XYZ file of C-alpha atoms in Angstrom:
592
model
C -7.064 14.456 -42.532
C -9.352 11.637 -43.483
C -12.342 11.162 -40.966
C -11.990 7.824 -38.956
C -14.133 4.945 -38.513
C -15.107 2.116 -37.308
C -14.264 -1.043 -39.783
C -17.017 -3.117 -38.940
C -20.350 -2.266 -36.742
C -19.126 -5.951 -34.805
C -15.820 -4.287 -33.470
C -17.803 -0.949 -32.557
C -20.385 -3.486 -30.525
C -17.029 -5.262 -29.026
C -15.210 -2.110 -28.427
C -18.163 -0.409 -27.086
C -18.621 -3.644 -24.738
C -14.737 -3.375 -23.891
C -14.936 0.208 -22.848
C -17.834 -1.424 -20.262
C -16.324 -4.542 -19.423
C -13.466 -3.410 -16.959
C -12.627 -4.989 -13.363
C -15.775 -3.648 -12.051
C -17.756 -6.835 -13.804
C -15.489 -9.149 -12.255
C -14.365 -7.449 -8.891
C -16.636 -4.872 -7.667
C -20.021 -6.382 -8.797
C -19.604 -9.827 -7.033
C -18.476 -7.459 -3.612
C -21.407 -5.442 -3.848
C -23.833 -8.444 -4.429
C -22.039 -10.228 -1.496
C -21.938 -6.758 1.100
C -25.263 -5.958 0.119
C -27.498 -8.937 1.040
C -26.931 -11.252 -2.244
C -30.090 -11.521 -4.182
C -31.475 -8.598 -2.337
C -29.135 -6.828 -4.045
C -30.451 -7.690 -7.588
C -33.688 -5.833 -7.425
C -32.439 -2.374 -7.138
C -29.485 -3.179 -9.799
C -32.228 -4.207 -12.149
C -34.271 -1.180 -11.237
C -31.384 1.128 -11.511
C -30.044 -0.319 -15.187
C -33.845 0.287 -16.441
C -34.082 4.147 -14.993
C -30.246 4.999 -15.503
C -28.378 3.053 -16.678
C -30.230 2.155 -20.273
C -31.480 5.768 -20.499
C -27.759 7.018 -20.692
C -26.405 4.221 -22.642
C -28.644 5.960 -25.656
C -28.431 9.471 -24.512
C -24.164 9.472 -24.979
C -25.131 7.328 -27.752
C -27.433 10.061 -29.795
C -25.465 12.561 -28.442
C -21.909 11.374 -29.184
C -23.672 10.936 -32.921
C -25.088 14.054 -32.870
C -21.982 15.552 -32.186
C -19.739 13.478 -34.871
C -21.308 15.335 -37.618
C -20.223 18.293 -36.925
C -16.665 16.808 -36.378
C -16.435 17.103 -32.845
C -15.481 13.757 -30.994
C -14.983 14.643 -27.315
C -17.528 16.357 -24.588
C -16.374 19.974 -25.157
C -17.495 20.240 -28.638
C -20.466 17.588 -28.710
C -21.868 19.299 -25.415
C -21.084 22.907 -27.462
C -23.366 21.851 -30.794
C -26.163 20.838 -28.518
C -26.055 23.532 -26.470
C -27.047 27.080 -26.326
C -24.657 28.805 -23.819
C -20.486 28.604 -24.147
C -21.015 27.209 -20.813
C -21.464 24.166 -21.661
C -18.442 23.451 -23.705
C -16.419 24.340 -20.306
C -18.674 21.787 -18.697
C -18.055 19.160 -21.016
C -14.251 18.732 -19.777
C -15.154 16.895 -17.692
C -15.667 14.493 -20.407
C -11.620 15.139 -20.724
C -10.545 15.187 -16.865
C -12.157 12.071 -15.788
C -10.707 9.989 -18.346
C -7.244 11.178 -18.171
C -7.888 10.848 -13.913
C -8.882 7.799 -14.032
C -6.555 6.240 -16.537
C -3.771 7.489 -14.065
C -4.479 4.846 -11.563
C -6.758 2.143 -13.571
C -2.875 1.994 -15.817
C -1.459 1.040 -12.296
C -4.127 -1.650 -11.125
C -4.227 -3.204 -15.410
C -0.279 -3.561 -14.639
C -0.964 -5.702 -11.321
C -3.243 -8.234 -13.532
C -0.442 -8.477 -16.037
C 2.159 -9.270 -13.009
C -0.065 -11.788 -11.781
C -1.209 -13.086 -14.863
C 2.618 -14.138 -15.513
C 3.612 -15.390 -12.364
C 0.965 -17.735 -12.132
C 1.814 -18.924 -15.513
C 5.277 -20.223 -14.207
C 4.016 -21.823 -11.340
C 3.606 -18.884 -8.590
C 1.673 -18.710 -5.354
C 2.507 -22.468 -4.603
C 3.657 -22.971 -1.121
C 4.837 -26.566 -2.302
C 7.252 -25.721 -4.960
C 11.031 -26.622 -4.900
C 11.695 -23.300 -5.912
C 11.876 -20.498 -3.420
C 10.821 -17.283 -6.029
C 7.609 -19.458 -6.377
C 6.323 -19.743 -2.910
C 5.172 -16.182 -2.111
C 2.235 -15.477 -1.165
C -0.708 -13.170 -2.777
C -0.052 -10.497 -0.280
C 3.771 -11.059 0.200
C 3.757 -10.829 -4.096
C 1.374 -7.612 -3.617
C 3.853 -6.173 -0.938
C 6.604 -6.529 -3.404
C 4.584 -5.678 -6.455
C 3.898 -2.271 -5.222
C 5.875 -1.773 -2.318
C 3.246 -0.905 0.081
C 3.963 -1.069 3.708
C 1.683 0.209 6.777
C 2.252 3.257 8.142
C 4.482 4.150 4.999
C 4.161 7.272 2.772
C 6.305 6.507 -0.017
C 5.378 2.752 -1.492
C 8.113 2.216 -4.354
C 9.153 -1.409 -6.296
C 11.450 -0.658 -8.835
C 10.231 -3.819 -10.582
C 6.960 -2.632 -10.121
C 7.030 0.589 -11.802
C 8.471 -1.077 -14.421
C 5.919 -3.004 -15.514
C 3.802 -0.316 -14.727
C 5.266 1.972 -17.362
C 5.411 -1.112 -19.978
C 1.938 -1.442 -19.637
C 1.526 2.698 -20.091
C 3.709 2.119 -23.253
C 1.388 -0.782 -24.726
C -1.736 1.367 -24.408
C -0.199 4.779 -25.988
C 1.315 1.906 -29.032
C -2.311 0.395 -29.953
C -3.973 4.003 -29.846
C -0.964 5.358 -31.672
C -2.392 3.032 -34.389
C -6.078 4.563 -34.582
C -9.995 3.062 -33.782
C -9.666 0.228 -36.620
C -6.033 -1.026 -36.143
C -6.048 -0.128 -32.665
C -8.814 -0.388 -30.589
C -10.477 -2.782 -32.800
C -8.445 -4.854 -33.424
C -7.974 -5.380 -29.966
C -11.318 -5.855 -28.804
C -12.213 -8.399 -30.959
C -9.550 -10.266 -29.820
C -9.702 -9.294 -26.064
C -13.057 -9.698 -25.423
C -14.017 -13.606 -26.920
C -10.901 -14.401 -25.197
C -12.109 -12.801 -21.765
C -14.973 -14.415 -22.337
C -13.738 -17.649 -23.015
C -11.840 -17.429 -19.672
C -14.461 -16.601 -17.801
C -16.530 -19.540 -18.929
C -13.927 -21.943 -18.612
C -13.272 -21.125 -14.635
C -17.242 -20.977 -14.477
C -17.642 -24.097 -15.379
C -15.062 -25.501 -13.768
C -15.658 -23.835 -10.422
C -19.376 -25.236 -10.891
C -18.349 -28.446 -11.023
C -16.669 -28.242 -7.370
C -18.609 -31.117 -4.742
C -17.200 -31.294 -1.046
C -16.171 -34.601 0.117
C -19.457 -35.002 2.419
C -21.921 -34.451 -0.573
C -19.814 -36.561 -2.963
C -20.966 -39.209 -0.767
C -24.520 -38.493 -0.419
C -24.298 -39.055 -4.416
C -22.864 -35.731 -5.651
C -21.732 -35.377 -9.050
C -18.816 -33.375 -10.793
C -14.877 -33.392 -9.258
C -14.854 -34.467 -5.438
C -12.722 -32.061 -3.620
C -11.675 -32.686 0.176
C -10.717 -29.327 0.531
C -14.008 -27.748 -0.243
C -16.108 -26.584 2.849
C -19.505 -26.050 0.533
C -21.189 -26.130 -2.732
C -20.752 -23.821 -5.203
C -24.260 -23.713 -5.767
C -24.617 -22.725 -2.194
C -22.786 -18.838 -3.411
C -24.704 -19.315 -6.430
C -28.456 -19.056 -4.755
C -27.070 -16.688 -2.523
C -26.449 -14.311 -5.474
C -29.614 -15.066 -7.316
C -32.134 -15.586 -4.570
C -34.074 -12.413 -4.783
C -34.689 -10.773 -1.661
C -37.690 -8.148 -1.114
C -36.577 -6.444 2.067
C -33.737 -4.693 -0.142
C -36.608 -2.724 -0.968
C -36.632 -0.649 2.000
C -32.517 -0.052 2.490
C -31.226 3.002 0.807
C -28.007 1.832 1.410
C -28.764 -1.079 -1.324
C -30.110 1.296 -3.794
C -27.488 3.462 -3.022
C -24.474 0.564 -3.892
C -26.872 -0.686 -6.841
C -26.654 3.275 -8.414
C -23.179 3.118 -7.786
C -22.663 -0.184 -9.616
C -24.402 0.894 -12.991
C -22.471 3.781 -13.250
C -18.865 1.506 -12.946
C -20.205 -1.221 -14.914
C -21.541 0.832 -17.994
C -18.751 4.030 -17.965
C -21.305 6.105 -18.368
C -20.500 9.486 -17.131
C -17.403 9.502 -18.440
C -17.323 11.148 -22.161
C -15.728 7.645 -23.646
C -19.210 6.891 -24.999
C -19.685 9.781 -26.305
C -16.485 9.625 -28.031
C -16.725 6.534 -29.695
C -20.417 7.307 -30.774
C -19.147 10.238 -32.427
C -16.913 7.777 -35.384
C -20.350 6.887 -36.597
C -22.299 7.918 -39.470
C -25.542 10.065 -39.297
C -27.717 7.390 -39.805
C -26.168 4.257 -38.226
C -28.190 2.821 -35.696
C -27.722 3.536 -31.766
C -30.642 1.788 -30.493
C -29.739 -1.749 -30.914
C -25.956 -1.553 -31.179
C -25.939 0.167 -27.657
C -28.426 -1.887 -26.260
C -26.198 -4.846 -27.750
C -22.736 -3.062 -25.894
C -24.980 -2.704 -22.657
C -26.499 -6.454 -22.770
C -22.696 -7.967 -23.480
C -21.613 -5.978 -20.198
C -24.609 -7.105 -18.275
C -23.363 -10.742 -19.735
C -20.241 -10.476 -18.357
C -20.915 -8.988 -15.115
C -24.180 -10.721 -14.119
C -23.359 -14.126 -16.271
C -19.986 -14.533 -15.552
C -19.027 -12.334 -12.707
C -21.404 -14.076 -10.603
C -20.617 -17.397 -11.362
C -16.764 -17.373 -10.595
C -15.870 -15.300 -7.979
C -18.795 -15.977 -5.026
C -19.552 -19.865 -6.053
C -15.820 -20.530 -5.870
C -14.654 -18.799 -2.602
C -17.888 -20.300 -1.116
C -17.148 -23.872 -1.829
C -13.490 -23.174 -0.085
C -14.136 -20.624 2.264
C -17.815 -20.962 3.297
C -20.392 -18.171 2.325
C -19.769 -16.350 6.144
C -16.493 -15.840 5.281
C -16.943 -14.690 1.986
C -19.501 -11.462 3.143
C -16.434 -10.441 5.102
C -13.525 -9.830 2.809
C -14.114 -7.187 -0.728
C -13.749 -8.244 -4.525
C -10.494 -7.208 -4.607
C -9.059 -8.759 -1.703
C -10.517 -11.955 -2.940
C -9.553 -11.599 -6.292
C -6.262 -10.703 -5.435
C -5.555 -12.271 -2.117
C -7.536 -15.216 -2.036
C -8.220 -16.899 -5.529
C -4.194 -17.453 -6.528
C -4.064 -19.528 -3.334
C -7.559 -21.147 -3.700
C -6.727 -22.137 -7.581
C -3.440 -24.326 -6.224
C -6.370 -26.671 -4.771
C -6.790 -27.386 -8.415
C -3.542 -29.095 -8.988
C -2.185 -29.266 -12.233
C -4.527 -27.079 -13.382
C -3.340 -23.976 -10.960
C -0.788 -22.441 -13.318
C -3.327 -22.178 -16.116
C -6.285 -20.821 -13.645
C -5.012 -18.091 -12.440
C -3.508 -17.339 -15.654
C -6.593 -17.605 -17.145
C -8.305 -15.384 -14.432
C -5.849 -12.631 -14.105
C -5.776 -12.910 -17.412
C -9.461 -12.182 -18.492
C -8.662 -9.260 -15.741
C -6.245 -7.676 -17.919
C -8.643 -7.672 -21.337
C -10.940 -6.166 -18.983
C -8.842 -3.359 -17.951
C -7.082 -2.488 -21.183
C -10.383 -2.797 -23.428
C -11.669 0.227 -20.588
C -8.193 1.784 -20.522
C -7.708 2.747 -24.079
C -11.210 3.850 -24.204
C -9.847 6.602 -21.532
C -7.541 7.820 -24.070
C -9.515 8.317 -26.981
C -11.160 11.351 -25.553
C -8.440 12.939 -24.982
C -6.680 12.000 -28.278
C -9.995 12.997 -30.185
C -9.803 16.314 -28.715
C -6.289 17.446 -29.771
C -6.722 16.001 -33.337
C -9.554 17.341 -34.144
C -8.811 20.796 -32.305
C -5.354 21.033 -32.703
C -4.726 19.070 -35.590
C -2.218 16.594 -34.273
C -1.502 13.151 -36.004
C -2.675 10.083 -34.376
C 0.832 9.199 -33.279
C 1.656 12.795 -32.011
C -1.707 12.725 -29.697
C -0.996 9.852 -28.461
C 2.386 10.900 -27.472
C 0.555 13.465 -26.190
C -1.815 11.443 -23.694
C 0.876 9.786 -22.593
C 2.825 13.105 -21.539
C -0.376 14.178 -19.893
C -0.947 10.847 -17.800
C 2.798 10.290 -16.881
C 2.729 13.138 -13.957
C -0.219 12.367 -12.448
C 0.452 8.412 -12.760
C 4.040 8.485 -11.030
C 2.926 9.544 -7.862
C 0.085 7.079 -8.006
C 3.117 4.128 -8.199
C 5.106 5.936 -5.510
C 2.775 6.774 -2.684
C 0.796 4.876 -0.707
C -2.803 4.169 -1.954
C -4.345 6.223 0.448
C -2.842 9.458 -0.816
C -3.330 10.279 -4.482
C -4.977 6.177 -5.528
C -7.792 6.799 -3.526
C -8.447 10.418 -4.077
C -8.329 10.096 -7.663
C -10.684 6.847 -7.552
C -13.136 9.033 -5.345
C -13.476 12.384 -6.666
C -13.113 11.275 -10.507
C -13.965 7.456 -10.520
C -17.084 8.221 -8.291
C -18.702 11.468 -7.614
C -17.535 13.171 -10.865
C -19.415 10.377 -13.160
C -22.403 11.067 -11.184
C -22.240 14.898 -11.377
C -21.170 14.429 -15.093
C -24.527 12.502 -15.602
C -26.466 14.822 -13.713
C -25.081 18.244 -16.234
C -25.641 15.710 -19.431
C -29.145 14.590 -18.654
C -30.324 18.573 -18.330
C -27.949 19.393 -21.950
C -30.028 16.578 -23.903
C -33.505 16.287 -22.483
C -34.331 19.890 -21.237
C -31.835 22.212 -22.761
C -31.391 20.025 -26.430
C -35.089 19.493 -25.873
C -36.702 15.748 -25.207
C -38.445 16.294 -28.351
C -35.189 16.534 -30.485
C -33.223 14.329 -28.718
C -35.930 11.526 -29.081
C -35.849 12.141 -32.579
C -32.126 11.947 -33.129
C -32.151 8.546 -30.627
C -34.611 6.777 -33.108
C -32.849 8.212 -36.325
C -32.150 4.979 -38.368
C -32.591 2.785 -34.988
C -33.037 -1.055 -35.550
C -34.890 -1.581 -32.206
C -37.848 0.025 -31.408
C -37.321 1.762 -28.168
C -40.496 2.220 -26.229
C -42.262 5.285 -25.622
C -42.007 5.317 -21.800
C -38.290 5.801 -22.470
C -39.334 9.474 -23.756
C -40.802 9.920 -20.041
C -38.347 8.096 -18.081
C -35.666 9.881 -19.772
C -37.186 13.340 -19.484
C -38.388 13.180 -15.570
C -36.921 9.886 -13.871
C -33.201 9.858 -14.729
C -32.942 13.422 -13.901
C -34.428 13.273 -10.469
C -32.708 9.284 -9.684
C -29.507 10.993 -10.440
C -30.227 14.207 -8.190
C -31.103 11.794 -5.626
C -27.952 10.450 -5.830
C -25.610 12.787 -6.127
C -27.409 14.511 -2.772
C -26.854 11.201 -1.308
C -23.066 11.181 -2.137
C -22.357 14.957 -1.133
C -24.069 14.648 2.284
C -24.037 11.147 3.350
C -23.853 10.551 7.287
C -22.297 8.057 8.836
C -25.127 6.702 10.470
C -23.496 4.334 12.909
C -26.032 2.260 14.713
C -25.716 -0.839 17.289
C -25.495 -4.213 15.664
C -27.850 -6.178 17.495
C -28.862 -10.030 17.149
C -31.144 -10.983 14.227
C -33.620 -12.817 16.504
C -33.367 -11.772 20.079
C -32.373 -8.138 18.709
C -29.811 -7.773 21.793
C -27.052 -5.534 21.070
C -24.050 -7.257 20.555
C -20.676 -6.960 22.005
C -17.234 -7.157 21.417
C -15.906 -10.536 23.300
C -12.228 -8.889 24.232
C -13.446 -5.187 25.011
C -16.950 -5.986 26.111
C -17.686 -2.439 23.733
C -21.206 -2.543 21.521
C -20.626 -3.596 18.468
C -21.715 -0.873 16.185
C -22.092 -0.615 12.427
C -22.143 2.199 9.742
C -25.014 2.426 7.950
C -25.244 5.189 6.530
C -28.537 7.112 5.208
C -30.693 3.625 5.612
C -31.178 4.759 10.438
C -32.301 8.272 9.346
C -34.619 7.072 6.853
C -36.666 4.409 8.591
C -36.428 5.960 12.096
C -39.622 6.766 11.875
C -41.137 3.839 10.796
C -39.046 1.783 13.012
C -39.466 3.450 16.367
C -35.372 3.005 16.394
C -34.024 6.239 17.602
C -31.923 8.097 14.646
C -28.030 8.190 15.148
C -25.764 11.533 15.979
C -25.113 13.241 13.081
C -21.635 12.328 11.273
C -20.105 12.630 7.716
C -18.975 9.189 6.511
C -15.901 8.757 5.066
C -17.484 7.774 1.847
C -19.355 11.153 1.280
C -18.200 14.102 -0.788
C -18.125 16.398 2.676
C -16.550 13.723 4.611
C -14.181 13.391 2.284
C -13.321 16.949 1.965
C -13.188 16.922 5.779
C -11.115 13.847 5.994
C -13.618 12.053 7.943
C -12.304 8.588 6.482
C -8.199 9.475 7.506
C -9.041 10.164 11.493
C -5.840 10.841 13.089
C -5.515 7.753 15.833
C -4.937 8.407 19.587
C -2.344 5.094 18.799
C 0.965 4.652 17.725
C 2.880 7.592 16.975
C 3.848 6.624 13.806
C 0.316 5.949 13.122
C -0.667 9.525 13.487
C 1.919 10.778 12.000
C 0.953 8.550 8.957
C -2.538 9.897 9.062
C -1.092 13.362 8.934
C 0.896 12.321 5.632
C -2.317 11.069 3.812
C -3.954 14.351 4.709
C -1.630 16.384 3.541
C -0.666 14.426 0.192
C -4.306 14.650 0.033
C -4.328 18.093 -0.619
C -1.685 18.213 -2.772
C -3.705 15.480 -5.073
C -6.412 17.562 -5.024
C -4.813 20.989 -6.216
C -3.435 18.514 -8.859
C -6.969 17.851 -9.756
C -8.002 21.118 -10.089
C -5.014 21.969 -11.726
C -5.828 19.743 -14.480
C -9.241 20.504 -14.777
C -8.165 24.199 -15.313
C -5.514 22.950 -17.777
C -8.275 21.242 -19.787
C -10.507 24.687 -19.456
C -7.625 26.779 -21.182
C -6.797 24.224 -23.866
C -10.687 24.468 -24.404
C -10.887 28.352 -24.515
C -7.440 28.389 -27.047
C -9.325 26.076 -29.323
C -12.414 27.958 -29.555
C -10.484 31.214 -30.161
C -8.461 29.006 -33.045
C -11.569 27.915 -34.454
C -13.314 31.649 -34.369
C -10.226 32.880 -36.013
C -10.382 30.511 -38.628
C -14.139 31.420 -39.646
C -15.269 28.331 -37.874
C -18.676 27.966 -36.114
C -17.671 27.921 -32.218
C-alpha cells in the first residue's frame, strides 16, 4: 500500500487550520469573552495560548512526525515508538476514543448548521412571509429540528435524523477518498469560503449606526431597530481588563478555551503530522495552522457575533444568553432586520458554521481510519466504512434522547476533561519520558522558524504543571456559591418576587481570595461542572417540583449511566483492538 501524503504543504496548513477552526471559534469563544468580563478575559487567553496552547501545537506536531516514520499514524503506535513501557500504547487510545466520542455528537450539531443554513436560504425565520412553512421561529425550527421537548426523554424528528445521517454519509464519502482528494480538497475550499463569510457579516455588522447616532453625524447604514453601536460590543471584547488577573474562574474558562479552539488533546494532530516527511518543517507550518485559528476566532469571531447582538440587543442583554443560544436562537431573527439581505446572512453564517464543523469533523475520523489501515490493513474505503459502523451506535442515541442524557455526557467526559487528561499523559511521554533533550531536537529538525529557547523551559516545567493545575481544578471543582451583592454599595441583592438573596456560583475564585478578601469562604459543594460533581450528578438535582420533573431528572440519571458504561465500553473496545494488533505485528517479526 503506497504511503499517503499531503499534495501540497498549503492544504496541510488549511487542513491543519480546519481541524482547529470548528464552532468553538465562532460560538464558544465570543460566550466565554462575553461571561467572563470581555477584555478581561483576553489576558489569561493570551497567557494560556503562550504556556499551552503553542507548546502542544509543536509537541503533537514533532511527535505525530516522529511517529510517521515508523509508519504509525494514530496515538497508540506514535505514543509506543516514543515510549519505553507497553503502557503507553494503551494510553494513547485515547487518541482513538475521543475522536470517535466526540464525532458522535459534533455529526449531530454540523447537521443543525446544514438545516439552518438551507432554510434561511429560502426565506426562513421571517415572521412576515406569505408563506406559513417560513414563519417559524429559531426555537420553534430547533424544537422540530431535533424534537426536543422539556421534561421529555426520548427527543426524535424523523426529518431530523435524516439529515443527520446525510451529513454522517458526506463525511465517511470525502474520507473514503483519502488526505489529498479528501480532506484537502475540502479544506481549501471550506476554509477561504468560511472565511470569506465571516468577513462579509463582519463588515457588514460593523457598519450598523442606531437611529440616535445617525443623527449626531454617524456614518455607515442607519438602522431604527438598533439599540447600540457595534463598536460598543467591540471595546467590550477588546478593552483589556487587569482585575481578570486575580479570578481563577477566568483563567480557568481561558484554559478551557485553548484546548477547544486548537484540538489539541485529541490525537487528530498527531495524526495528520504523521503524513509528513522526516524533514518537513513543523515549526512554522504549525505555528501558521495555530495563527489562522487564532484569526478566525479572535479576528472574526469577535467581530460578528458580540458587535452585532449588541447593536440589537444592548450589551446587558447580551452577557445573559450563551454562544449558542445566540447563534442559534437569536441571529436568524436579528439578520431579518437586514431586509433583503436576510436570506443570504444567515446563509452565509450558518453556513461558515458548517465548514467549521466538517473541516474538525473529518479530522475526527482520520485517527481512527489511520489506525485500522495501517494495523489491520484495510483499504481507505473499507476503514471508512468502518468509522462509520463504529460512530453509528453511539450517534443514534445522541439524535434520539434528550441532550441531557448521552449529548452532554459525551461533550463532558470526552470533549472536556479527557483532552485535558490526554494533554497531561502526552506532555510527561515527550518532555520527561522521550526526554526534553530529544524532543527539542526532533521539534527544530528542518524547522523554518526559529523557535526560542525559553520554549525548551516552558515546555519542560510550565505546561506540565498549568495542565496539572487544571485538570485538579476540573476533578474537584466546588461550587462555590456566594451572595451577589451590589457593585458599589456591596448590599446583597435580592430576588424582587421571592425576596430570597440572590446568590451566584463561582466556583474556585471565594475559596481562593477568602483570605485576602476578609469574605468568609462558602460551604463546601461539587459543581455540576466538575469531574466529581458530575460523577455524583450534582448538575441533574432531582426537583422537589413537578412530578414529571423529577421523574425526568431520574431519566437523565439513569441514561447517564448507561452513556457512561458505553464509554467505557468503547474505550475497552479500542484497548483490545490495540492488544490484537500488537500481537499481529509480533507475529509478523515486526518491532512492537
Amino acid at each position: 500500500m503506497a504511503k499517503e501524503r499531503w499534495a501540497s504543504r498549503l492544504g496541510l496548513v488549511l487542513a491543519m487550520a480546519g481541524n482547529a477552526v470548528g464552532l468553538g471559534n465562532f460560538l464558544r469563544f465570543p460566550a466565554q469573552a462575553v461571561q467572563n468580563g470581555g477584555g478581561a478575559f483576553l489576558i489569561p487567553y493570551f497567557v494560556a495560548l503562550a504556556v499551552m496552547g503553542l507548546p502542544l501545537i509543536w509537541v503533537e506536531w514533532a511527535m505525530g512526525r516522529y511517529g510517521g516514520k515508523f509508519g504509525h499514524h494514530s496515538t497508540p503506535g506514535i505514543f509506543q515508538s516514543m515510549g519505553r513501557s507497553p503502557v503507553w500504547k494503551y494510553l494513547g487510545v485515547f487518541g482513538l476514543w475521543t475522536n470517535l466520542i466526540i464525532a458522535s455528537y459534533y455529526l449531530y450539531i454540523e447537521s443543525w448548521t446544514m438545516a439552518y443554513a438551507g432554510y434561511s436560504l429560502i426565506g426562513g425565520f421571517n415572521a412576515n412571509s406569505s408563506v406559513e412553512f417560513l414563519k417559524q421561529s429559531p426555537p420553534d425550527f430547533f424544537a422540530r429540528l431535533t424534537g426536543e421537548a422539556p421534561n421529555q426523554i426520548f427527543a426524535i424528528s424523523a426529518w431530523g435524523l435524516g439529515i443527520f445521517f446525510l451529513c454522517m454519509a458526506i463525511n465517511v464519502f470525502i474520507l473514503s477518498r483519502g488526505l489529498a482528494k479528501g480532506i484537502e480538497l475540502v479544506s481549501k475550499i471550506g476554509m477561504p469560503v468560511l472565511i470569506i463569510f465571516a468577513i462579509i457579516l463582519a463588515i457588514r455588522g460593523l457598519m450598523i449606526v442606531p437611529e440616535s447616532e445617525a443623527a449626531a453625524g454617524g456614518w455607515g447604514i442607519v438602522d431604527k431597530q438598533a439599540v447600540a453601536s457595534p463598536f460598543e460590543g467591540l471595546n467590550f471584547v477588546w478593552n483589556p481588563k487587569f482585575d481578570s488577573l486575580t479570578n481563577p474562574a477566568v483563567w480557568l474558562a481561558a484554559a478551557g478555551q485553548i484546548f477547544f479552539t486548537l484540538s489539541i488533546g485529541m490525537g487528530s494532530i498527531h495524526c495528520y503530522a504523521s503524513y509528513v516527511r522526516e524533514k518537513d518543517d513543523i515549526a512554522l507550518t504549525g505555528a501558521t495552522a495555530a495563527w489562522t485559528n487564532e484569526f478566525c476566532e479572535v479576528i472574526l469571531g469577535g467581530t460578528i457575533l458580540i458587535p452585532i447582538a449588541v447593536a440589537y440587543l444592548g450589551l446587558a442583554e447580551v452577557q445573559q444568553k450563551s454562544g449558542f443560544g445566540l447563534g442559534f436562537m437569536v441571529f436568524p431573527t436579528l439578520f431579518q432586520k437586514w431586509g433583503m439581505l436576510a436570506p443570504a446572512a444567515g446563509f452565509m453564517w450558518f453556513g461558515l458554521l458548517f465548514f467549521a464543523a466538517i473541516t474538525s469533523s473529518l479530522a475526527m475520523g482520520q485517527p481512527i481510519m489511520a489506525f485500522l489501515q495501517t494495523e489491520f490493513g484495510f483499504s481507505r474505503g473499507k476503514s471508512a466504512l468502518a468509522f462509520g459502523a463504529m460512530l453509528f451506535p453511539l450517534a443514534f442515541p445522541v439524535a434520539c434522547l434528550s441532550q441531557k442524557t448521552f449529548f452532554d455526557e459525551f461533550d463532558y467526559w470526552a470533549g472536556t476533561f479527557a483532552l485535558v487528561l490526554f494533554a497531561v499523559i502526552e506532555t510527561i511521554l515527550f518532555a520527561w519520558v522521550f526526554g526534553m533533550d530529544r524532543g527539542w531536537e526532533e521539534m527544530l529538525k528542518g524547522a523554518e522558524l526559529k523557535i526560542p529557547r525559553a520554549f525548551y523551559y516552558i515546555i519542560k516545567y510550565v505546561t506540565p504543571v498549568f495542565l496539572l493545575v487544571i485538570l485538579v481544578a476540573y476533578t474537584f471543582q466546588p461550587e462555590g456559591r456566594v451572595p451577589v451583592r451590589d457593585s458599589v454599595t456591596r448590599a446583597v441583592l435580592k430576588d424582587p418576587v421571592t425576596g430570597e438573596e440572590r446568590m451566584a456560583n463561582k466556583g474556585w475564585e471565594p475559596y481562593i481570595l477568602a483570605p485576602f478578601s476578609g469574605e468568609p469562604a462558602p460551604a463546601w459543594k461539587w459543581s455540576g461542572d466538575g469531574m466529581i460533581g458530575k460523577l455524583v450528578f450534582a448538575d441533574v438535582p432531582i426537583p422537589d417540583g413537578p412530578p414529571a420533573a423529577a421523574e425526568f431528572a431520574r431519566h437523565v440519571r439513569l441514561g447517564r449511566t448507561g452513556d457512561r458504561l458505553v464509554m467505557v465500553g468503547a474505550f475497552i473496545a479500542f484497548s483490545l483492538l490495540v492488544a490484537l494488533a500488537w500481537r499481529k505485528r509480533r507475529a509478523q517479526g515486526e518491532p512492537a
